[in-house]
Amino acid sequence: MPEGHVIHRLAAELESAFGGRTVRVTSPQGRFHGSAALLDGTTFAGAEAYGKNLFIEFGHDLFVQVHLGLIGKLRWVEPGVVQNPDTVRLRIETEADAVELRGPQTCNLIGPDELAAVVATLGPDPLRADADPDRGWQRVHRSGRTIASLLMDQRVAAGVGNIYRAEVLFRQRLNPDTPGNELSARKWRALWADLAELMPYGVRDGRIDTVREEHTPEATGREPRVDRHGGEVYVYRRAGLPCLVCGRAVSVREFEGRNLYWCGKCQRRR
DNA sequence: AGCTCATGGCGAG
DNA sequence: TCGCCCTGAGCTG
């Protein structure tokens, strides 16, 4: 379940559990064994998120780059016993806390130069204080690609994924097919400001909530999405259900290999 | 028990 | 644009 908010939340949790402590580092699965052996017994120096990338520093200038991809998970577990070791790529633990990494797209031991190179490929991250939204705009306003495509491009806004894309486009009442070069600077700024407002809630709560008070299913009498867990959203995975604002059935279509959700009535305007 | 899908991203063609 | 990688939850049978 990884969009940027999850990664930032994990970075903070890792810091608070392991910061400054000597840690056990292993790869029960074996696929990261060589690197884990190098890190075992070192000091956990810090963890930081850039978009969907997590960088964990051990000792001095030894970084593990983690990217969860679509199915990867980093979970807190009981210290001591390892369940299903065959899928645990990386495990970090002290006497008090343990965390396990399964199914990551990336888990690499890198140095500061490689870290800088990865960060250089990323656009501004709405969750970072050092983000410069204008870097994203430079790409958007020169592009004939649609805003739906551009928002999934990590060079435009690092950390945004399929849920935040759908939700922020809905909240801004923006048609997903609007070409970047037809978007006004004002609309881009509003889009960015909305992401910068929404995503910290995701970090704080560990779930994505985007629905304003007056539009909740309780307030409107309309169905929430069927998923049992997860936050309250306007359109993501609500295809066929009535739009929480206008009542029209929410649309879905496959776009660039992913499901794109939107309301054909609220988001008519480009 | 098996199948499908998922909040990503890459490389081949 | 497609296939592929990694895992596990939530279905179906």
mmCIF file of C-alpha atoms (C1' of nucleotides) in Angstrom:
data_model
loop_
_atom_site.group_PDB
_atom_site.id
_atom_site.type_symbol
_atom_site.label_atom_id
_atom_site.label_comp_id
_atom_site.label_asym_id
_atom_site.label_seq_id
_atom_site.Cartn_x
_atom_site.Cartn_y
_atom_site.Cartn_z
ATOM 1 C CA MET A 1 0.000 0.000 0.000
ATOM 2 C CA PRO A 2 2.701 2.448 -0.823
ATOM 3 C CA GLU A 3 2.246 6.006 -1.981
ATOM 4 C CA GLY A 4 4.558 8.679 -0.624
ATOM 5 C CA HIS A 5 2.659 9.164 2.622
ATOM 6 C CA VAL A 6 3.368 5.551 3.638
ATOM 7 C CA ILE A 7 7.086 5.967 3.005
ATOM 8 C CA HIS A 8 7.334 9.203 4.990
ATOM 9 C CA ARG A 9 5.426 7.628 7.830
ATOM 10 C CA LEU A 10 7.742 4.623 7.847
ATOM 11 C CA ALA A 11 10.812 6.857 7.835
ATOM 12 C CA ALA A 12 9.545 8.613 10.960
ATOM 13 C CA GLU A 13 8.698 5.328 12.678
ATOM 14 C CA LEU A 14 12.101 3.849 11.876
ATOM 15 C CA GLU A 15 13.836 6.955 13.203
ATOM 16 C CA SER A 16 11.971 6.867 16.435
ATOM 17 C CA ALA A 17 12.438 3.142 17.065
ATOM 18 C CA PHE A 18 16.026 2.729 15.895
ATOM 19 C CA GLY A 19 17.636 6.170 15.736
ATOM 20 C CA GLY A 20 21.138 6.093 17.264
ATOM 21 C CA ARG A 21 20.849 2.453 18.312
ATOM 22 C CA THR A 22 22.989 -0.522 17.472
ATOM 23 C CA VAL A 23 20.891 -2.808 15.298
ATOM 24 C CA ARG A 24 20.805 -6.395 14.126
ATOM 25 C CA VAL A 25 20.480 -6.494 10.347
ATOM 26 C CA THR A 26 19.725 -9.768 8.562
ATOM 27 C CA SER A 27 18.240 -11.139 5.354
ATOM 28 C CA PRO A 28 16.347 -14.277 6.408
ATOM 29 C CA GLN A 29 15.482 -14.897 2.752
ATOM 30 C CA GLY A 30 19.142 -14.603 1.795
ATOM 31 C CA ARG A 31 18.717 -12.315 -1.202
ATOM 32 C CA PHE A 32 20.248 -9.376 0.671
ATOM 33 C CA HIS A 33 22.554 -11.437 2.831
ATOM 34 C CA GLY A 34 25.900 -10.016 1.738
ATOM 35 C CA SER A 35 24.855 -6.435 2.399
ATOM 36 C CA ALA A 36 22.990 -7.268 5.585
ATOM 37 C CA ALA A 37 26.137 -8.874 7.001
ATOM 38 C CA LEU A 38 27.994 -5.623 6.355
ATOM 39 C CA LEU A 39 25.371 -3.609 8.224
ATOM 40 C CA ASP A 40 24.791 -5.992 11.118
ATOM 41 C CA GLY A 41 25.923 -4.476 14.408
ATOM 42 C CA THR A 42 26.274 -0.952 13.031
ATOM 43 C CA THR A 43 24.475 2.120 14.325
ATOM 44 C CA PHE A 44 21.148 3.096 12.797
ATOM 45 C CA ALA A 45 21.944 6.636 11.723
ATOM 46 C CA GLY A 46 18.647 7.735 10.212
ATOM 47 C CA ALA A 47 15.845 7.227 7.709
ATOM 48 C CA GLU A 48 14.551 9.659 5.133
ATOM 49 C CA ALA A 49 11.905 9.558 2.404
ATOM 50 C CA TYR A 50 11.997 11.141 -1.038
ATOM 51 C CA GLY A 51 8.763 10.419 -2.854
ATOM 52 C CA LYS A 52 8.336 6.653 -2.791
ATOM 53 C CA ASN A 53 12.008 6.017 -2.022
ATOM 54 C CA LEU A 54 13.180 5.268 1.494
ATOM 55 C CA PHE A 55 16.822 5.720 2.429
ATOM 56 C CA ILE A 56 18.068 4.162 5.641
ATOM 57 C CA GLU A 57 21.516 5.113 6.835
ATOM 58 C CA PHE A 58 23.709 2.753 8.823
ATOM 59 C CA GLY A 59 27.029 3.751 10.341
ATOM 60 C CA HIS A 60 28.375 6.559 8.195
ATOM 61 C CA ASP A 61 27.378 6.951 4.529
ATOM 62 C CA LEU A 62 26.079 3.404 4.143
ATOM 63 C CA PHE A 63 22.536 3.616 2.810
ATOM 64 C CA VAL A 64 19.908 1.037 2.038
ATOM 65 C CA GLN A 65 17.626 2.260 -0.722
ATOM 66 C CA VAL A 66 14.173 0.716 -0.400
ATOM 67 C CA HIS A 67 11.405 1.034 -2.947
ATOM 68 C CA LEU A 68 8.313 -0.999 -2.120
ATOM 69 C CA GLY A 69 6.882 -1.048 -5.625
ATOM 70 C CA LEU A 70 3.300 -2.180 -5.919
ATOM 71 C CA ILE A 71 3.338 -5.070 -3.489
ATOM 72 C CA GLY A 72 6.255 -4.513 -1.133
ATOM 73 C CA LYS A 73 5.648 -4.100 2.587
ATOM 74 C CA LEU A 74 7.649 -2.920 5.567
ATOM 75 C CA ARG A 75 5.975 -4.135 8.728
ATOM 76 C CA TRP A 76 6.571 -3.987 12.432
ATOM 77 C CA VAL A 77 6.724 -7.449 13.948
ATOM 78 C CA GLU A 78 7.479 -9.105 17.265
ATOM 79 C CA PRO A 79 11.203 -9.075 17.994
ATOM 80 C CA GLY A 80 12.657 -12.589 18.185
ATOM 81 C CA VAL A 81 10.754 -14.992 15.966
ATOM 82 C CA VAL A 82 10.732 -14.730 12.161
ATOM 83 C CA GLN A 83 7.599 -15.967 10.385
ATOM 84 C CA ASN A 84 7.893 -17.128 6.745
ATOM 85 C CA PRO A 85 11.596 -16.309 6.477
ATOM 86 C CA ASP A 86 11.634 -17.269 2.789
ATOM 87 C CA THR A 87 10.105 -13.923 1.820
ATOM 88 C CA VAL A 88 11.845 -11.605 4.296
ATOM 89 C CA ARG A 89 14.395 -9.653 2.275
ATOM 90 C CA LEU A 90 15.561 -7.472 5.146
ATOM 91 C CA ARG A 91 15.026 -7.481 8.873
ATOM 92 C CA ILE A 92 16.187 -4.799 11.295
ATOM 93 C CA GLU A 93 15.831 -5.265 15.012
ATOM 94 C CA THR A 94 16.810 -4.405 18.540
ATOM 95 C CA GLU A 95 15.722 -6.118 21.755
ATOM 96 C CA ALA A 96 12.602 -3.980 21.730
ATOM 97 C CA ASP A 97 11.570 -3.556 18.095
ATOM 98 C CA ALA A 98 11.725 -5.431 14.798
ATOM 99 C CA VAL A 99 10.738 -4.570 11.262
ATOM 100 C CA GLU A 100 10.546 -6.804 8.186
ATOM 101 C CA LEU A 101 10.743 -5.955 4.510
ATOM 102 C CA ARG A 102 8.944 -8.253 2.057
ATOM 103 C CA GLY A 103 8.481 -8.099 -1.706
ATOM 104 C CA PRO A 104 10.277 -4.808 -2.374
ATOM 105 C CA GLN A 105 10.940 -3.671 -5.876
ATOM 106 C CA THR A 106 14.300 -2.332 -4.729
ATOM 107 C CA CYS A 107 16.537 -3.086 -1.754
ATOM 108 C CA ASN A 108 20.099 -1.991 -2.444
ATOM 109 C CA LEU A 109 23.125 -0.988 -0.440
ATOM 110 C CA ILE A 110 24.371 2.299 -1.875
ATOM 111 C CA GLY A 111 26.677 5.208 -1.097
ATOM 112 C CA PRO A 112 26.005 8.948 -0.965
ATOM 113 C CA ASP A 113 26.730 9.432 -4.668
ATOM 114 C CA GLU A 114 24.178 6.852 -5.720
ATOM 115 C CA LEU A 115 21.687 8.315 -3.274
ATOM 116 C CA ALA A 116 22.167 11.736 -4.815
ATOM 117 C CA ALA A 117 21.743 10.231 -8.289
ATOM 118 C CA VAL A 118 18.426 8.645 -7.334
ATOM 119 C CA VAL A 119 17.145 11.857 -5.760
ATOM 120 C CA ALA A 120 18.200 13.770 -8.883
ATOM 121 C CA THR A 121 15.779 11.698 -10.975
ATOM 122 C CA LEU A 122 12.861 12.734 -8.760
ATOM 123 C CA GLY A 123 10.663 15.778 -9.011
ATOM 124 C CA PRO A 124 9.480 17.832 -6.025
ATOM 125 C CA ASP A 125 7.850 15.869 -3.194
ATOM 126 C CA PRO A 126 4.756 17.577 -1.720
ATOM 127 C CA LEU A 127 5.661 16.070 1.658
ATOM 128 C CA ARG A 128 9.089 17.654 1.801
ATOM 129 C CA ALA A 129 9.770 21.150 3.054
ATOM 130 C CA ASP A 130 12.493 21.566 0.420
ATOM 131 C CA ALA A 131 10.085 20.892 -2.478
ATOM 132 C CA ASP A 132 9.988 23.383 -5.333
ATOM 133 C CA PRO A 133 6.663 22.924 -7.162
ATOM 134 C CA ASP A 134 7.950 25.030 -10.036
ATOM 135 C CA ARG A 135 10.228 22.150 -11.060
ATOM 136 C CA GLY A 136 7.083 20.081 -11.611
ATOM 137 C CA TRP A 137 5.398 22.894 -13.493
ATOM 138 C CA GLN A 138 8.345 23.181 -15.881
ATOM 139 C CA ARG A 139 7.606 19.649 -17.060
ATOM 140 C CA VAL A 140 3.835 19.945 -16.985
ATOM 141 C CA HIS A 141 3.391 23.105 -18.987
ATOM 142 C CA ARG A 142 5.676 21.967 -21.822
ATOM 143 C CA SER A 143 4.038 18.578 -22.182
ATOM 144 C CA GLY A 144 1.268 17.415 -24.470
ATOM 145 C CA ARG A 145 0.707 14.421 -22.186
ATOM 146 C CA THR A 146 -2.440 14.453 -20.091
ATOM 147 C CA ILE A 147 -2.433 15.618 -16.501
ATOM 148 C CA ALA A 148 -3.488 12.094 -15.473
ATOM 149 C CA SER A 149 -0.309 10.757 -17.017
ATOM 150 C CA LEU A 150 1.860 13.582 -15.699
ATOM 151 C CA LEU A 151 0.702 13.178 -12.095
ATOM 152 C CA MET A 152 1.939 9.574 -12.110
ATOM 153 C CA ASP A 153 5.338 10.723 -13.359
ATOM 154 C CA GLN A 154 7.682 10.861 -10.369
ATOM 155 C CA ARG A 155 9.644 13.664 -12.065
ATOM 156 C CA VAL A 156 6.544 15.860 -11.826
ATOM 157 C CA ALA A 157 5.460 15.201 -8.237
ATOM 158 C CA ALA A 158 7.371 12.527 -6.336
ATOM 159 C CA GLY A 159 5.272 10.344 -4.076
ATOM 160 C CA VAL A 160 1.942 10.762 -5.853
ATOM 161 C CA GLY A 161 0.343 7.451 -6.855
ATOM 162 C CA ASN A 162 -2.924 6.199 -8.272
ATOM 163 C CA ILE A 163 -5.088 7.205 -5.290
ATOM 164 C CA TYR A 164 -3.776 10.721 -4.783
ATOM 165 C CA ARG A 165 -3.888 11.260 -8.546
ATOM 166 C CA ALA A 166 -7.562 10.362 -8.783
ATOM 167 C CA GLU A 167 -8.509 12.252 -5.639
ATOM 168 C CA VAL A 168 -6.653 15.477 -6.269
ATOM 169 C CA LEU A 169 -8.004 15.665 -9.837
ATOM 170 C CA PHE A 170 -11.495 15.205 -8.465
ATOM 171 C CA ARG A 171 -11.042 17.776 -5.705
ATOM 172 C CA GLN A 172 -9.824 20.273 -8.274
ATOM 173 C CA ARG A 173 -12.700 19.296 -10.611
ATOM 174 C CA LEU A 174 -10.121 18.763 -13.314
ATOM 175 C CA ASN A 175 -10.676 16.515 -16.332
ATOM 176 C CA PRO A 176 -7.946 13.836 -16.292
ATOM 177 C CA ASP A 177 -7.481 14.195 -20.061
ATOM 178 C CA THR A 178 -6.428 17.835 -19.863
ATOM 179 C CA PRO A 179 -3.077 18.178 -21.619
ATOM 180 C CA GLY A 180 -0.330 19.602 -19.422
ATOM 181 C CA ASN A 181 0.304 22.418 -21.885
ATOM 182 C CA GLU A 182 -3.334 23.518 -21.599
ATOM 183 C CA LEU A 183 -3.222 23.728 -17.828
ATOM 184 C CA SER A 184 -2.913 27.214 -16.371
ATOM 185 C CA ALA A 185 -0.165 28.004 -13.873
ATOM 186 C CA ARG A 186 -2.937 28.891 -11.449
ATOM 187 C CA LYS A 187 -4.491 25.423 -11.737
ATOM 188 C CA TRP A 188 -1.131 23.747 -11.288
ATOM 189 C CA ARG A 189 -0.537 25.778 -8.138
ATOM 190 C CA ALA A 190 -3.957 24.788 -6.813
ATOM 191 C CA LEU A 191 -3.280 21.137 -7.611
ATOM 192 C CA TRP A 192 0.040 21.285 -5.816
ATOM 193 C CA ALA A 193 -1.366 23.137 -2.823
ATOM 194 C CA ASP A 194 -4.056 20.502 -2.476
ATOM 195 C CA LEU A 195 -1.486 17.673 -2.527
ATOM 196 C CA ALA A 196 0.621 19.531 0.024
ATOM 197 C CA GLU A 197 -2.438 19.844 2.248
ATOM 198 C CA LEU A 198 -3.764 16.281 1.801
ATOM 199 C CA MET A 199 -0.640 14.171 1.945
ATOM 200 C CA PRO A 200 0.416 15.159 5.487
ATOM 201 C CA TYR A 201 -2.948 13.856 6.707
ATOM 202 C CA GLY A 202 -2.031 10.574 5.040
ATOM 203 C CA VAL A 203 1.276 10.513 6.919
ATOM 204 C CA ARG A 204 -0.401 11.372 10.203
ATOM 205 C CA ASP A 205 -3.286 8.908 9.912
ATOM 206 C CA GLY A 206 -1.698 6.122 7.869
ATOM 207 C CA ARG A 207 -4.584 6.230 5.405
ATOM 208 C CA ILE A 208 -5.778 8.438 2.599
ATOM 209 C CA ASP A 209 -8.785 10.612 3.409
ATOM 210 C CA THR A 210 -9.814 13.223 0.903
ATOM 211 C CA VAL A 211 -13.526 13.790 1.423
ATOM 212 C CA ARG A 212 -14.716 17.092 2.864
ATOM 213 C CA GLU A 213 -17.072 17.039 5.834
ATOM 214 C CA GLU A 214 -20.141 18.013 3.803
ATOM 215 C CA HIS A 215 -19.610 15.221 1.239
ATOM 216 C CA THR A 216 -19.128 12.180 3.468
ATOM 217 C CA PRO A 217 -21.421 9.183 2.932
ATOM 218 C CA GLU A 218 -22.988 9.989 6.314
ATOM 219 C CA ALA A 219 -23.750 13.556 5.234
ATOM 220 C CA THR A 220 -24.977 12.651 1.738
ATOM 221 C CA GLY A 221 -26.535 9.228 2.315
ATOM 222 C CA ARG A 222 -24.431 7.795 -0.546
ATOM 223 C CA GLU A 223 -22.404 4.588 -0.378
ATOM 224 C CA PRO A 224 -18.751 4.603 0.687
ATOM 225 C CA ARG A 225 -16.305 2.501 -1.294
ATOM 226 C CA VAL A 226 -16.609 -1.215 -0.683
ATOM 227 C CA ASP A 227 -13.105 -1.720 0.719
ATOM 228 C CA ARG A 228 -13.367 -2.356 4.411
ATOM 229 C CA HIS A 229 -10.219 -0.514 5.345
ATOM 230 C CA GLY A 230 -8.568 2.527 3.883
ATOM 231 C CA GLY A 231 -9.712 6.093 3.964
ATOM 232 C CA GLU A 232 -12.736 7.958 2.700
ATOM 233 C CA VAL A 233 -12.304 8.951 -0.927
ATOM 234 C CA TYR A 234 -14.359 10.580 -3.683
ATOM 235 C CA VAL A 235 -13.647 8.384 -6.692
ATOM 236 C CA TYR A 236 -10.825 5.884 -6.180
ATOM 237 C CA ARG A 237 -12.302 2.373 -6.421
ATOM 238 C CA ARG A 238 -15.807 3.790 -6.358
ATOM 239 C CA ALA A 239 -16.629 2.968 -10.002
ATOM 240 C CA GLY A 240 -20.377 2.642 -10.485
ATOM 241 C CA LEU A 241 -21.184 4.148 -7.096
ATOM 242 C CA PRO A 242 -22.817 7.581 -6.977
ATOM 243 C CA CYS A 243 -20.448 10.538 -6.925
ATOM 244 C CA LEU A 244 -20.411 11.983 -3.395
ATOM 245 C CA VAL A 245 -20.971 15.460 -4.849
ATOM 246 C CA CYS A 246 -23.347 15.106 -7.828
ATOM 247 C CA GLY A 247 -24.708 11.563 -7.632
ATOM 248 C CA ARG A 248 -23.609 10.531 -11.136
ATOM 249 C CA ALA A 249 -22.009 7.069 -11.304
ATOM 250 C CA VAL A 250 -18.237 7.275 -10.935
ATOM 251 C CA SER A 251 -16.318 6.213 -14.061
ATOM 252 C CA VAL A 252 -13.278 3.985 -14.449
ATOM 253 C CA ARG A 253 -11.104 3.058 -17.403
ATOM 254 C CA GLU A 254 -7.737 1.484 -17.937
ATOM 255 C CA PHE A 255 -5.127 4.080 -18.682
ATOM 256 C CA GLU A 256 -1.432 3.403 -19.106
ATOM 257 C CA GLY A 257 -1.839 0.052 -17.418
ATOM 258 C CA ARG A 258 -3.607 1.410 -14.339
ATOM 259 C CA ASN A 259 -7.190 2.071 -13.357
ATOM 260 C CA LEU A 260 -8.171 5.697 -13.664
ATOM 261 C CA TYR A 261 -11.239 6.842 -11.711
ATOM 262 C CA TRP A 262 -13.130 10.089 -12.220
ATOM 263 C CA CYS A 263 -16.578 11.684 -12.244
ATOM 264 C CA GLY A 264 -17.712 12.515 -15.777
ATOM 265 C CA LYS A 265 -19.940 15.307 -14.526
ATOM 266 C CA CYS A 266 -17.890 17.032 -11.816
ATOM 267 C CA GLN A 267 -14.717 16.721 -13.882
ATOM 268 C CA ARG A 268 -16.048 17.746 -17.278
ATOM 269 C CA ARG A 269 -13.989 20.930 -17.449
ATOM 270 C CA ARG A 270 -10.444 20.941 -18.789
ATOM 271 C "C1'" DA B 1 -6.104 -24.938 -3.725
ATOM 272 C "C1'" DG B 2 -6.127 -21.787 -7.216
ATOM 273 C "C1'" DC B 3 -7.003 -17.280 -9.444
ATOM 274 C "C1'" DT B 4 -6.982 -12.243 -9.689
ATOM 275 C "C1'" DC B 5 -5.776 -8.028 -8.433
ATOM 276 C "C1'" DA B 6 -3.166 -4.299 -5.996
ATOM 277 C "C1'" DT B 7 -1.635 2.529 -3.412
ATOM 278 C "C1'" DG B 8 5.020 0.729 -9.189
ATOM 279 C "C1'" DG B 9 8.309 0.879 -12.252
ATOM 280 C "C1'" DC B 10 11.410 -1.227 -15.514
ATOM 281 C "C1'" DG B 11 13.102 -2.935 -19.972
ATOM 282 C "C1'" DA B 12 12.189 -5.023 -24.505
ATOM 283 C "C1'" DG B 13 10.101 -4.317 -28.820
ATOM 284 C "C1'" DT C 1 2.270 -0.832 -25.189
ATOM 285 C "C1'" DC C 2 3.259 -5.060 -23.205
ATOM 286 C "C1'" DG C 3 5.320 -8.406 -20.173
ATOM 287 C "C1'" DC C 4 7.596 -8.966 -16.080
ATOM 288 C "C1'" DC C 5 9.243 -8.741 -11.180
ATOM 289 C "C1'" DC C 6 8.079 -9.198 -6.122
ATOM 290 C "C1'" DT C 7 3.916 -10.895 -2.168
ATOM 291 C "C1'" DG C 8 -0.456 -11.571 -0.023
ATOM 292 C "C1'" DA C 9 -5.473 -10.505 0.540
ATOM 293 C "C1'" DG C 10 -9.745 -11.616 -1.048
ATOM 294 C "C1'" DC C 11 -12.348 -13.794 -3.606
ATOM 295 C "C1'" DT C 12 -14.034 -18.407 -6.101
ATOM 296 C "C1'" DG C 13 -14.390 -23.401 -6.165
#
